[in-house]
Tab-separated table of C-alpha atoms in Angstrom:
chain	number	residue	atom	x	y	z
A	300	UNK	CA	-32.950	86.086	-44.344
A	301	UNK	CA	-30.310	86.822	-41.763
A	302	UNK	CA	-32.847	87.259	-39.029
A	303	UNK	CA	-34.498	83.946	-39.908
A	304	UNK	CA	-31.171	82.111	-39.939
A	305	UNK	CA	-30.297	83.655	-36.577
A	306	UNK	CA	-33.606	82.517	-35.187
A	307	UNK	CA	-33.017	79.003	-36.542
A	308	UNK	CA	-29.509	78.860	-35.102
A	309	UNK	CA	-30.738	80.232	-31.799
A	310	UNK	CA	-33.452	77.575	-31.734
A	311	UNK	CA	-30.736	74.924	-32.339
A	312	UNK	CA	-28.420	76.503	-29.809
A	313	UNK	CA	-25.644	77.536	-32.244
A	314	UNK	CA	-26.005	81.180	-33.548
A	315	UNK	CA	-23.103	83.209	-35.040
A	316	UNK	CA	-21.826	86.568	-33.871
A	317	UNK	CA	-21.632	88.021	-37.364
A	318	UNK	CA	-25.311	87.321	-38.084
A	319	UNK	CA	-26.274	88.878	-34.746
A	320	UNK	CA	-24.181	91.984	-35.425
A	321	UNK	CA	-25.710	92.243	-38.927
A	322	UNK	CA	-29.240	91.984	-37.493
A	323	UNK	CA	-28.500	94.590	-34.777
A	324	UNK	CA	-26.746	97.136	-36.927
A	325	UNK	CA	-29.134	96.796	-39.800
A	326	UNK	CA	-26.328	97.424	-42.267
A	327	UNK	CA	-26.964	96.834	-45.905
A	328	UNK	CA	-24.770	94.168	-47.340
A	329	UNK	CA	-23.987	93.470	-50.956
A	330	UNK	CA	-25.471	90.367	-52.634
A	331	UNK	CA	-22.192	88.372	-52.500
A	332	UNK	CA	-21.832	89.113	-48.782
A	333	UNK	CA	-25.393	88.017	-48.227
A	334	UNK	CA	-24.685	84.851	-50.227
A	335	UNK	CA	-21.617	84.053	-48.162
A	336	UNK	CA	-23.432	84.623	-44.905
A	337	UNK	CA	-26.353	82.533	-46.084
A	338	UNK	CA	-24.162	79.678	-47.179
A	339	UNK	CA	-22.262	79.720	-43.875
A	340	UNK	CA	-25.469	79.773	-41.919
A	341	UNK	CA	-26.918	76.995	-44.068
A	342	UNK	CA	-23.782	74.913	-43.550
A	343	UNK	CA	-24.068	75.483	-39.800
A	344	UNK	CA	-27.705	74.502	-39.928
A	345	UNK	CA	-26.808	71.378	-41.900
A	346	UNK	CA	-24.025	70.621	-39.428
A	347	UNK	CA	-26.433	71.007	-36.557
A	348	UNK	CA	-28.839	68.669	-38.326
A	349	UNK	CA	-26.131	66.081	-38.874
A	350	UNK	CA	-25.071	66.373	-35.218
A	351	UNK	CA	-28.642	65.868	-34.154
A	352	UNK	CA	-28.839	62.850	-36.453
A	353	UNK	CA	-25.620	61.442	-34.974
A	354	UNK	CA	-26.888	62.045	-31.468
A	355	UNK	CA	-30.097	60.260	-32.325
A	356	UNK	CA	-28.127	57.404	-33.909
A	357	UNK	CA	-26.007	57.125	-30.782
A	358	UNK	CA	-29.124	57.189	-28.668
A	359	UNK	CA	-30.729	54.338	-30.669
A	360	UNK	CA	-28.328	51.550	-29.401
A	361	UNK	CA	-29.005	52.678	-25.835
A	362	UNK	CA	-32.682	52.415	-26.458
A	363	UNK	CA	-32.183	48.976	-28.003
A	364	UNK	CA	-30.181	47.907	-24.965
A	365	UNK	CA	-32.829	49.247	-22.653
A	366	UNK	CA	-35.878	47.884	-24.430
A	367	UNK	CA	-34.319	44.664	-25.706
A	368	UNK	CA	-36.610	44.563	-28.798
A	369	UNK	CA	-35.948	42.166	-31.704
A	370	UNK	CA	-33.845	43.155	-34.726
A	371	UNK	CA	-36.775	43.799	-37.122
A	372	UNK	CA	-38.519	46.197	-34.752
A	373	UNK	CA	-35.252	47.995	-34.006
A	374	UNK	CA	-34.539	48.482	-37.735
A	375	UNK	CA	-38.060	49.810	-38.321
A	376	UNK	CA	-37.746	52.257	-35.423
A	377	UNK	CA	-34.317	53.429	-36.661
A	378	UNK	CA	-35.694	53.993	-40.179
A	379	UNK	CA	-38.635	55.974	-38.789
A	380	UNK	CA	-36.359	58.131	-36.654
A	381	UNK	CA	-34.077	58.757	-39.634
A	382	UNK	CA	-37.060	59.722	-41.823
A	383	UNK	CA	-38.260	62.154	-39.171
A	384	UNK	CA	-34.814	63.760	-38.809
A	385	UNK	CA	-34.337	63.880	-42.594
A	386	UNK	CA	-37.777	65.409	-43.019
A	387	UNK	CA	-36.919	68.127	-40.502
A	388	UNK	CA	-33.569	68.781	-42.182
A	389	UNK	CA	-35.249	68.952	-45.629
A	390	UNK	CA	-37.807	71.422	-44.325
A	391	UNK	CA	-35.067	73.558	-42.822
A	392	UNK	CA	-33.084	73.400	-46.085
A	393	UNK	CA	-36.136	74.329	-48.098
A	394	UNK	CA	-36.824	77.249	-45.820
A	395	UNK	CA	-33.178	78.377	-46.087
A	396	UNK	CA	-33.207	77.982	-49.879
A	397	UNK	CA	-36.495	79.853	-50.203
A	398	UNK	CA	-34.875	82.798	-48.516
A	399	UNK	CA	-32.286	82.893	-51.313
A	400	UNK	CA	-33.308	84.835	-54.428
A	401	UNK	CA	-31.259	83.330	-57.295
A	402	UNK	CA	-30.847	79.642	-58.212
A	403	UNK	CA	-27.043	80.096	-58.361
A	404	UNK	CA	-27.002	80.964	-54.689
A	405	UNK	CA	-29.171	77.937	-53.971
A	406	UNK	CA	-26.772	75.656	-55.960
A	407	UNK	CA	-23.741	77.057	-54.151
A	408	UNK	CA	-25.421	76.477	-50.789
A	409	UNK	CA	-26.332	72.922	-51.760
A	410	UNK	CA	-22.740	72.217	-52.973
A	411	UNK	CA	-21.268	73.504	-49.710
A	412	UNK	CA	-23.682	71.454	-47.717
A	413	UNK	CA	-22.832	68.398	-49.856
A	414	UNK	CA	-19.099	68.959	-49.269
A	415	UNK	CA	-19.692	69.291	-45.520
A	416	UNK	CA	-21.763	66.130	-45.544
A	417	UNK	CA	-18.978	64.286	-47.450
A	418	UNK	CA	-16.397	65.337	-44.857
A	419	UNK	CA	-18.692	64.332	-42.060
A	420	UNK	CA	-19.377	60.974	-43.760
A	421	UNK	CA	-15.630	60.368	-44.120
A	422	UNK	CA	-15.084	61.232	-40.483
A	423	UNK	CA	-17.964	58.957	-39.585
A	424	UNK	CA	-16.425	56.113	-41.648
A	425	UNK	CA	-13.069	56.605	-39.910
A	426	UNK	CA	-14.811	56.540	-36.564
A	427	UNK	CA	-16.695	53.439	-37.707
A	428	UNK	CA	-13.427	51.685	-38.589
A	429	UNK	CA	-11.932	52.636	-35.214
A	430	UNK	CA	-15.074	51.456	-33.489
A	431	UNK	CA	-15.019	48.190	-35.480
A	432	UNK	CA	-11.416	47.599	-34.397
A	433	UNK	CA	-12.389	48.329	-30.809
A	434	UNK	CA	-15.355	46.006	-31.220
A	435	UNK	CA	-13.060	43.203	-32.483
A	436	UNK	CA	-10.730	43.771	-29.533
A	437	UNK	CA	-13.686	43.791	-27.174
A	438	UNK	CA	-14.981	40.541	-28.739
A	439	UNK	CA	-11.557	38.932	-28.260
A	440	UNK	CA	-11.458	40.171	-24.685
A	441	UNK	CA	-14.978	38.878	-24.228
A	442	UNK	CA	-13.970	35.394	-25.492
A	443	UNK	CA	-10.889	35.449	-23.263
A	444	UNK	CA	-12.966	36.565	-20.298
A	445	UNK	CA	-15.554	33.871	-21.041
A	446	UNK	CA	-12.807	31.223	-21.078
A	447	UNK	CA	-11.416	32.607	-17.820
A	448	UNK	CA	-14.939	32.667	-16.445
A	449	UNK	CA	-15.416	28.995	-17.376
A	450	UNK	CA	-12.054	28.160	-15.797
A	451	UNK	CA	-13.056	30.088	-12.688
A	452	UNK	CA	-16.367	28.185	-12.587
A	453	UNK	CA	-14.494	24.855	-12.843
A	454	UNK	CA	-12.069	25.939	-10.123
A	455	UNK	CA	-15.004	27.070	-8.044
A	456	UNK	CA	-16.718	23.696	-8.466
A	457	UNK	CA	-13.481	21.926	-7.516
A	458	UNK	CA	-13.054	24.193	-4.500
A	459	UNK	CA	-16.661	23.559	-3.482
A	460	UNK	CA	-16.111	19.792	-3.717
A	461	UNK	CA	-12.897	20.141	-1.706
A	462	UNK	CA	-14.701	22.276	0.856
A	463	UNK	CA	-17.413	19.644	1.155
A	464	UNK	CA	-14.807	16.938	1.649
A	465	UNK	CA	-13.049	19.107	4.232
A	466	UNK	CA	-16.336	19.701	6.020
A	467	UNK	CA	-17.003	15.958	6.058
A	468	UNK	CA	-13.483	15.309	7.319
A	469	UNK	CA	-13.908	18.016	9.966
A	470	UNK	CA	-17.211	16.460	11.027
A	471	UNK	CA	-15.579	13.043	11.363
A	472	UNK	CA	-12.673	14.584	13.292
A	473	UNK	CA	-15.098	16.420	15.571
A	474	UNK	CA	-16.998	13.207	16.219
A	475	UNK	CA	-13.753	11.346	16.955
A	476	UNK	CA	-12.606	14.158	19.249
A	477	UNK	CA	-15.966	14.106	21.029
A	478	UNK	CA	-15.677	10.343	21.502
A	479	UNK	CA	-12.130	10.695	22.804
A	480	UNK	CA	-13.230	13.485	25.131
A	481	UNK	CA	-16.067	11.318	26.437
A	482	UNK	CA	-13.716	8.386	26.968
A	483	UNK	CA	-11.241	10.654	28.761
A	484	UNK	CA	-14.068	12.034	30.913
A	485	UNK	CA	-15.108	8.501	31.856
A	486	UNK	CA	-11.492	7.603	32.648
A	487	UNK	CA	-11.094	10.771	34.700
A	488	UNK	CA	-14.280	10.005	36.622
A	489	UNK	CA	-13.079	6.452	37.293
A	490	UNK	CA	-9.691	7.775	38.423
A	491	UNK	CA	-11.320	10.358	40.706
A	492	UNK	CA	-13.576	7.679	42.196
A	493	UNK	CA	-10.596	5.376	42.744
A	494	UNK	CA	-8.599	8.245	44.215
A	495	UNK	CA	-11.488	9.131	46.544
A	496	UNK	CA	-11.701	5.520	47.713
A	497	UNK	CA	-7.954	5.425	48.367
A	498	UNK	CA	-8.199	8.746	50.233
A	499	UNK	CA	-10.950	7.352	52.437
A	500	UNK	CA	-8.839	4.264	53.124
A	501	UNK	CA	-5.825	6.454	53.928
A	502	UNK	CA	-7.935	8.575	56.280
A	503	UNK	CA	-9.146	5.440	58.075
A	504	UNK	CA	-5.578	4.211	58.357
A	505	UNK	CA	-4.477	7.624	59.662
A	506	UNK	CA	-7.169	7.490	62.338
A	507	UNK	CA	-5.972	4.030	63.332
A	508	UNK	CA	-2.391	5.298	63.410
A	509	UNK	CA	-3.429	8.220	65.595
A	510	UNK	CA	-4.991	5.767	68.046
A	511	UNK	CA	-1.818	3.693	68.018
A	512	UNK	CA	0.371	6.806	68.347
A	513	UNK	CA	-1.438	7.801	71.547
A	514	UNK	CA	-0.454	4.445	73.045
A	515	UNK	CA	3.112	4.392	71.690
A	516	UNK	CA	4.358	7.869	72.649
A	517	UNK	CA	6.075	6.492	75.710
A	518	UNK	CA	8.137	4.009	73.686
A	519	UNK	CA	9.378	6.598	71.138
A	520	UNK	CA	12.465	7.558	73.190
A	521	UNK	CA	13.767	3.992	73.221
A	522	UNK	CA	12.917	3.592	69.563
A	523	UNK	CA	14.828	6.798	68.753
A	524	UNK	CA	17.983	5.320	70.272
A	525	UNK	CA	17.372	2.088	68.386
A	526	UNK	CA	16.857	4.082	65.209
A	527	UNK	CA	20.186	5.822	65.656
A	528	UNK	CA	21.858	2.450	65.984
A	529	UNK	CA	19.968	1.173	62.947
A	530	UNK	CA	20.968	4.244	60.933
A	531	UNK	CA	24.604	3.623	61.786
A	532	UNK	CA	24.194	-0.029	60.796
A	533	UNK	CA	22.446	1.061	57.594
A	534	UNK	CA	25.328	3.408	56.757
A	535	UNK	CA	27.781	0.566	57.271
A	536	UNK	CA	25.638	-1.710	55.118
A	537	UNK	CA	25.432	0.932	52.408
A	538	UNK	CA	29.222	1.170	52.383
A	539	UNK	CA	29.402	-2.604	52.126
A	540	UNK	CA	26.790	-2.584	49.319
A	541	UNK	CA	28.734	0.105	47.446
A	542	UNK	CA	31.860	-2.022	47.688
A	543	UNK	CA	29.918	-5.051	46.437
A	544	UNK	CA	28.518	-3.024	43.535
A	545	UNK	CA	31.976	-1.781	42.629
A	546	UNK	CA	33.175	-5.386	42.687
A	547	UNK	CA	30.237	-6.373	40.467
A	548	UNK	CA	30.993	-3.507	38.080
A	549	UNK	CA	34.583	-4.713	37.847
A	550	UNK	CA	33.307	-8.219	37.155
A	551	UNK	CA	31.005	-6.788	34.476
A	552	UNK	CA	33.946	-4.975	32.910
A	553	UNK	CA	35.918	-8.222	32.939
A	554	UNK	CA	33.001	-10.015	31.304
A	555	UNK	CA	32.782	-7.266	28.659
A	556	UNK	CA	36.515	-7.539	28.007
A	557	UNK	CA	36.237	-11.321	27.713
A	558	UNK	CA	33.310	-10.921	25.343
A	559	UNK	CA	35.308	-8.489	23.238
A	560	UNK	CA	38.169	-10.982	23.176
A	561	UNK	CA	35.781	-13.739	22.123
A	562	UNK	CA	34.317	-11.539	19.382
A	563	UNK	CA	37.831	-10.716	18.180
A	564	UNK	CA	38.734	-14.406	18.214
A	565	UNK	CA	35.570	-15.214	16.286
A	566	UNK	CA	36.409	-12.510	13.740
A	567	UNK	CA	39.968	-13.847	13.407
A	568	UNK	CA	38.633	-17.390	13.003
A	569	UNK	CA	36.199	-16.157	10.336
A	570	UNK	CA	39.032	-14.392	8.523
A	571	UNK	CA	41.179	-17.558	8.695
A	572	UNK	CA	38.243	-19.589	7.487
A	573	UNK	CA	37.717	-17.233	4.554
A	574	UNK	CA	41.421	-17.337	3.687
A	575	UNK	CA	41.488	-21.134	3.853
A	576	UNK	CA	38.329	-21.287	1.803
A	577	UNK	CA	39.785	-18.997	-0.844
A	578	UNK	CA	42.998	-21.053	-0.872
A	579	UNK	CA	41.027	-24.280	-1.213
A	580	UNK	CA	38.856	-22.787	-3.946
A	581	UNK	CA	41.955	-21.698	-5.834
A	582	UNK	CA	43.467	-25.162	-5.484
A	583	UNK	CA	40.188	-26.750	-6.542
A	584	UNK	CA	40.038	-24.551	-9.640
A	585	UNK	CA	43.656	-25.374	-10.426
A	586	UNK	CA	42.975	-29.080	-9.948
A	587	UNK	CA	39.931	-28.795	-12.207
A	588	UNK	CA	42.004	-27.070	-14.863
A	589	UNK	CA	44.650	-29.784	-14.553
A	590	UNK	CA	41.990	-32.470	-14.659
A	591	UNK	CA	40.562	-30.970	-17.840
A	592	UNK	CA	44.045	-30.766	-19.315
A	593	UNK	CA	44.658	-34.407	-18.415
A	594	UNK	CA	41.342	-35.317	-20.017
A	595	UNK	CA	42.366	-33.501	-23.154
A	596	UNK	CA	45.709	-35.260	-23.072
A	597	UNK	CA	43.913	-38.576	-22.583
A	598	UNK	CA	41.697	-37.848	-25.583
A	599	UNK	CA	44.737	-36.905	-27.603
A	600	UNK	CA	46.515	-40.042	-26.477
A	601	UNK	CA	43.490	-42.136	-27.368
A	602	UNK	CA	43.461	-40.507	-30.764
A	603	UNK	CA	47.127	-41.253	-31.040
A	604	UNK	CA	46.417	-44.827	-29.937
A	605	UNK	CA	43.784	-45.165	-32.614
A	606	UNK	CA	46.271	-43.820	-35.129
A	607	UNK	CA	48.893	-46.213	-33.845
A	608	UNK	CA	46.452	-49.086	-34.071
A	609	UNK	CA	45.803	-48.175	-37.683
A	610	UNK	CA	49.498	-47.992	-38.242
A	611	UNK	CA	49.866	-51.304	-36.434
A	612	UNK	CA	47.443	-52.891	-38.839
A	613	UNK	CA	49.361	-51.397	-41.701
A	614	UNK	CA	52.527	-52.720	-40.135
A	615	UNK	CA	50.990	-56.156	-39.843
A	616	UNK	CA	50.401	-56.103	-43.573
A	617	UNK	CA	54.020	-55.059	-44.026
A	618	UNK	CA	55.427	-57.388	-41.307
A	619	UNK	CA	56.898	-59.621	-43.822
A	620	UNK	CA	58.794	-56.704	-45.271
A	621	UNK	CA	60.339	-55.238	-42.091
A	622	UNK	CA	60.634	-57.015	-38.697
A	623	UNK	CA	62.860	-54.271	-37.391
A	624	UNK	CA	60.142	-51.695	-37.841
A	625	UNK	CA	57.724	-53.968	-35.998
A	626	UNK	CA	60.060	-54.307	-33.002
A	627	UNK	CA	60.571	-50.541	-32.808
A	628	UNK	CA	56.840	-49.994	-33.032
A	629	UNK	CA	56.238	-52.478	-30.207
A	630	UNK	CA	58.744	-50.661	-28.022
A	631	UNK	CA	56.984	-47.364	-28.718
A	632	UNK	CA	53.649	-48.969	-27.879
A	633	UNK	CA	54.975	-50.196	-24.565
A	634	UNK	CA	56.283	-46.728	-23.761
A	635	UNK	CA	52.920	-45.189	-24.596
A	636	UNK	CA	51.065	-47.704	-22.430
A	637	UNK	CA	53.375	-46.858	-19.523
A	638	UNK	CA	52.706	-43.162	-20.047
A	639	UNK	CA	48.960	-43.809	-20.148
A	640	UNK	CA	49.125	-45.774	-16.905
A	641	UNK	CA	51.092	-42.986	-15.245
A	642	UNK	CA	48.571	-40.434	-16.444
A	643	UNK	CA	45.684	-42.558	-15.153
A	644	UNK	CA	47.368	-42.809	-11.751
A	645	UNK	CA	47.883	-39.036	-11.679
A	646	UNK	CA	44.236	-38.462	-12.584
A	647	UNK	CA	43.176	-40.784	-9.743
A	648	UNK	CA	45.443	-38.861	-7.322
A	649	UNK	CA	44.018	-35.508	-8.439
A	650	UNK	CA	40.485	-36.830	-8.084
A	651	UNK	CA	41.157	-37.951	-4.516
A	652	UNK	CA	42.688	-34.551	-3.686
A	653	UNK	CA	39.702	-32.763	-5.168
A	654	UNK	CA	37.262	-34.902	-3.139
A	655	UNK	CA	39.277	-34.273	0.043
A	656	UNK	CA	39.214	-30.530	-0.635
A	657	UNK	CA	35.444	-30.619	-1.108
A	658	UNK	CA	35.039	-32.512	2.159
A	659	UNK	CA	37.242	-29.984	3.972
A	660	UNK	CA	35.179	-27.132	2.527
A	661	UNK	CA	31.964	-28.758	3.715
A	662	UNK	CA	33.426	-29.259	7.201
A	663	UNK	CA	34.523	-25.616	7.307
A	664	UNK	CA	31.039	-24.473	6.264
A	665	UNK	CA	29.456	-26.628	8.996
A	666	UNK	CA	31.888	-25.248	11.578
A	667	UNK	CA	31.075	-21.706	10.451
A	668	UNK	CA	27.332	-22.316	10.871
A	669	UNK	CA	27.965	-23.772	14.355
A	670	UNK	CA	30.071	-20.733	15.290
A	671	UNK	CA	27.451	-18.353	13.959
A	672	UNK	CA	24.796	-20.083	16.063
A	673	UNK	CA	27.022	-19.914	19.154
A	674	UNK	CA	27.762	-16.241	18.467
A	675	UNK	CA	24.031	-15.492	18.242
A	676	UNK	CA	23.451	-17.419	21.486
A	677	UNK	CA	26.205	-15.355	23.178
A	678	UNK	CA	24.606	-12.153	21.938
A	679	UNK	CA	21.201	-13.243	23.271
A	680	UNK	CA	22.767	-14.091	26.640
A	681	UNK	CA	24.513	-10.731	26.728
A	682	UNK	CA	21.247	-8.928	26.029
A	683	UNK	CA	19.579	-10.871	28.842
A	684	UNK	CA	22.401	-10.030	31.243
A	685	UNK	CA	22.182	-6.341	30.320
A	686	UNK	CA	18.425	-6.390	30.866
A	687	UNK	CA	18.907	-8.094	34.271
A	688	UNK	CA	21.513	-5.520	35.279
A	689	UNK	CA	19.241	-2.657	34.253
A	690	UNK	CA	16.284	-4.172	36.101
A	691	UNK	CA	18.382	-4.655	39.246
A	692	UNK	CA	19.716	-1.108	38.993
A	693	UNK	CA	16.171	0.240	38.694
A	694	UNK	CA	15.134	-1.851	41.716
A	695	UNK	CA	18.143	-0.552	43.589
A	696	UNK	CA	17.249	3.053	42.769
A	697	UNK	CA	13.629	2.483	43.793
A	698	UNK	CA	14.712	0.884	47.085
A	699	UNK	CA	17.133	3.754	47.754
A	700	UNK	CA	14.320	6.232	47.144
A	701	UNK	CA	12.044	4.292	49.501
A	702	UNK	CA	14.785	4.195	52.151
A	703	UNK	CA	15.317	7.954	51.824
A	704	UNK	CA	11.576	8.514	52.148
A	705	UNK	CA	11.511	6.309	55.260
A	706	UNK	CA	14.498	8.199	56.685
A	707	UNK	CA	12.727	11.500	56.169
A	708	UNK	CA	9.571	10.131	57.794
A	709	UNK	CA	11.581	8.769	60.718
A	710	UNK	CA	13.430	12.062	61.177
A	711	UNK	CA	10.177	14.048	61.034
A	712	UNK	CA	8.449	11.733	63.485
A	713	UNK	CA	11.467	11.679	65.773
A	714	UNK	CA	11.437	15.474	65.812
A	715	UNK	CA	7.727	15.538	66.596
A	716	UNK	CA	7.949	12.621	69.013
A	717	UNK	CA	5.341	10.612	67.057
A	718	UNK	CA	7.290	7.644	65.542
A	719	UNK	CA	5.712	4.273	64.814
A	720	UNK	CA	7.745	1.163	65.821
A	721	UNK	CA	6.906	-1.001	62.798
A	722	UNK	CA	8.912	1.436	60.615
A	723	UNK	CA	12.097	-0.340	61.670
A	724	UNK	CA	11.070	-3.549	59.988
A	725	UNK	CA	10.982	-2.312	56.337
A	726	UNK	CA	14.622	-1.203	56.551
A	727	UNK	CA	15.773	-4.675	57.556
A	728	UNK	CA	13.544	-6.256	54.919
A	729	UNK	CA	14.904	-3.910	52.261
A	730	UNK	CA	18.505	-4.650	53.281
A	731	UNK	CA	17.913	-8.390	53.178
A	732	UNK	CA	16.188	-8.103	49.785
A	733	UNK	CA	19.084	-6.035	48.405
A	734	UNK	CA	21.683	-8.511	49.649
A	735	UNK	CA	19.819	-11.517	48.234
A	736	UNK	CA	19.202	-9.835	44.848
A	737	UNK	CA	22.848	-8.768	44.567
A	738	UNK	CA	24.115	-12.204	45.554
A	739	UNK	CA	21.867	-13.893	42.977
A	740	UNK	CA	22.940	-11.421	40.304
A	741	UNK	CA	26.625	-11.941	41.130
A	742	UNK	CA	26.277	-15.726	41.056
A	743	UNK	CA	24.362	-15.528	37.764
A	744	UNK	CA	26.967	-13.235	36.175
A	745	UNK	CA	29.868	-15.422	37.368
A	746	UNK	CA	28.188	-18.567	35.988
A	747	UNK	CA	27.537	-16.857	32.647
A	748	UNK	CA	31.120	-15.563	32.429
A	749	UNK	CA	32.511	-19.043	33.226
A	750	UNK	CA	30.287	-20.621	30.559
A	751	UNK	CA	31.385	-17.996	27.995
A	752	UNK	CA	35.068	-18.572	28.809
A	753	UNK	CA	34.682	-22.366	28.647
A	754	UNK	CA	32.916	-22.170	25.286
A	755	UNK	CA	35.514	-19.800	23.836
A	756	UNK	CA	38.306	-22.092	25.092
A	757	UNK	CA	36.545	-25.105	23.585
A	758	UNK	CA	36.109	-23.299	20.278
A	759	UNK	CA	39.800	-22.417	19.921
A	760	UNK	CA	41.169	-25.999	19.649
A	761	UNK	CA	38.254	-27.087	17.434
A	762	UNK	CA	38.891	-24.236	14.983
A	763	UNK	CA	42.651	-24.908	14.967
A	764	UNK	CA	42.046	-28.655	14.429
A	765	UNK	CA	39.653	-28.048	11.529
A	766	UNK	CA	42.114	-25.639	9.908
A	767	UNK	CA	44.929	-28.196	10.283
A	768	UNK	CA	42.745	-30.893	8.723
A	769	UNK	CA	41.999	-28.616	5.762
A	770	UNK	CA	45.683	-27.844	5.258
A	771	UNK	CA	46.606	-31.541	5.453
A	772	UNK	CA	43.929	-32.397	2.903
A	773	UNK	CA	45.260	-29.700	0.591
A	774	UNK	CA	48.818	-31.029	0.972
């Protein structure tokens, strides 16, 4: 029996050292020892069978995953594999039990195997529960990953649409850039052609000047002396021009100061106008309040008159009874009529004052609009004068640059002995142009300053007269 069990365990790959030692030594064992060894070996055999069954069960899902068969075929294959493994285990058990002599030994072996199988089944159930929990977690993770995958797909679609839009935009930008580059190329070609034409013209002029220079070399010495004299005259003229410009700057400063004074006067007049307007508005409100009070008093007096008329009628009925009361009542009536007349006169006076105040307010508003228009006109004139000054300064700077360039050319040509005589004429032309432009600018500035001063002087008495009229109307 021991040798057979050893062979079986060796065939399974799991023999025991005790069985091997028993087989080698050939010792005789007692029946209980044999029973214990047999039961242990049978349990090991059963354990090996269960392990093989578990391995086959674990291999079945892999096969299902590989083959991808339907559920019915997979169940049938699993049942067949289980039947085969169970048949092998039953045969092995029967062989192991046949080796045992007594039925008690066979029952003990079967009980031990049953206990081992129960433990293994419990372990398998625990593992199944753990695996089910893992499966639930994996399913949750799968759902989460699927949702993330769907989100990623949506983001990918959005990114693809954005990329397409960017590609379209880039294409349009490239086309625009290509068009701009072509236009710039055409402009550059036109500029180069124009520049080449001007260069050819300049070369022709230089050739003509060379021909003229060959004829005019003899006259350069005299022209050099004349140039020295002209340079001295030009220096004197520049000093004179600087003095004139300083004088013009002083005049400009005076004009600015006068303009500031006029603006200050306008501001003061506006402030006075606002004060007078506020004063007149206050008086108008007070007069309105008084007028309303007088109206109320008039209504009250009329009510009193109506009451007195009623009383008068009553007194007429009782005239026969008391003439003295009638006389007193007549006196009171006369007094009340006098008071009513006085109140009517006062109301007429207040109405006239209120109308005069309204007229004064309207006149002040008209004067303010006129002053605002004049102020805007002064500002426009100032802007024009500033623009003229800037334009003349730019012209002056350009002319100075041209004169310096001509000086350099004259000095270079004088040093080389190749000076052209017509170069003297531009200096005189430039000087005459400068003098005329500066004279016109000075005359224009003086005329504008005089007009500004005259208008400001004319505005002062008009504003003072209007304010006096408003005050008189208020009084």
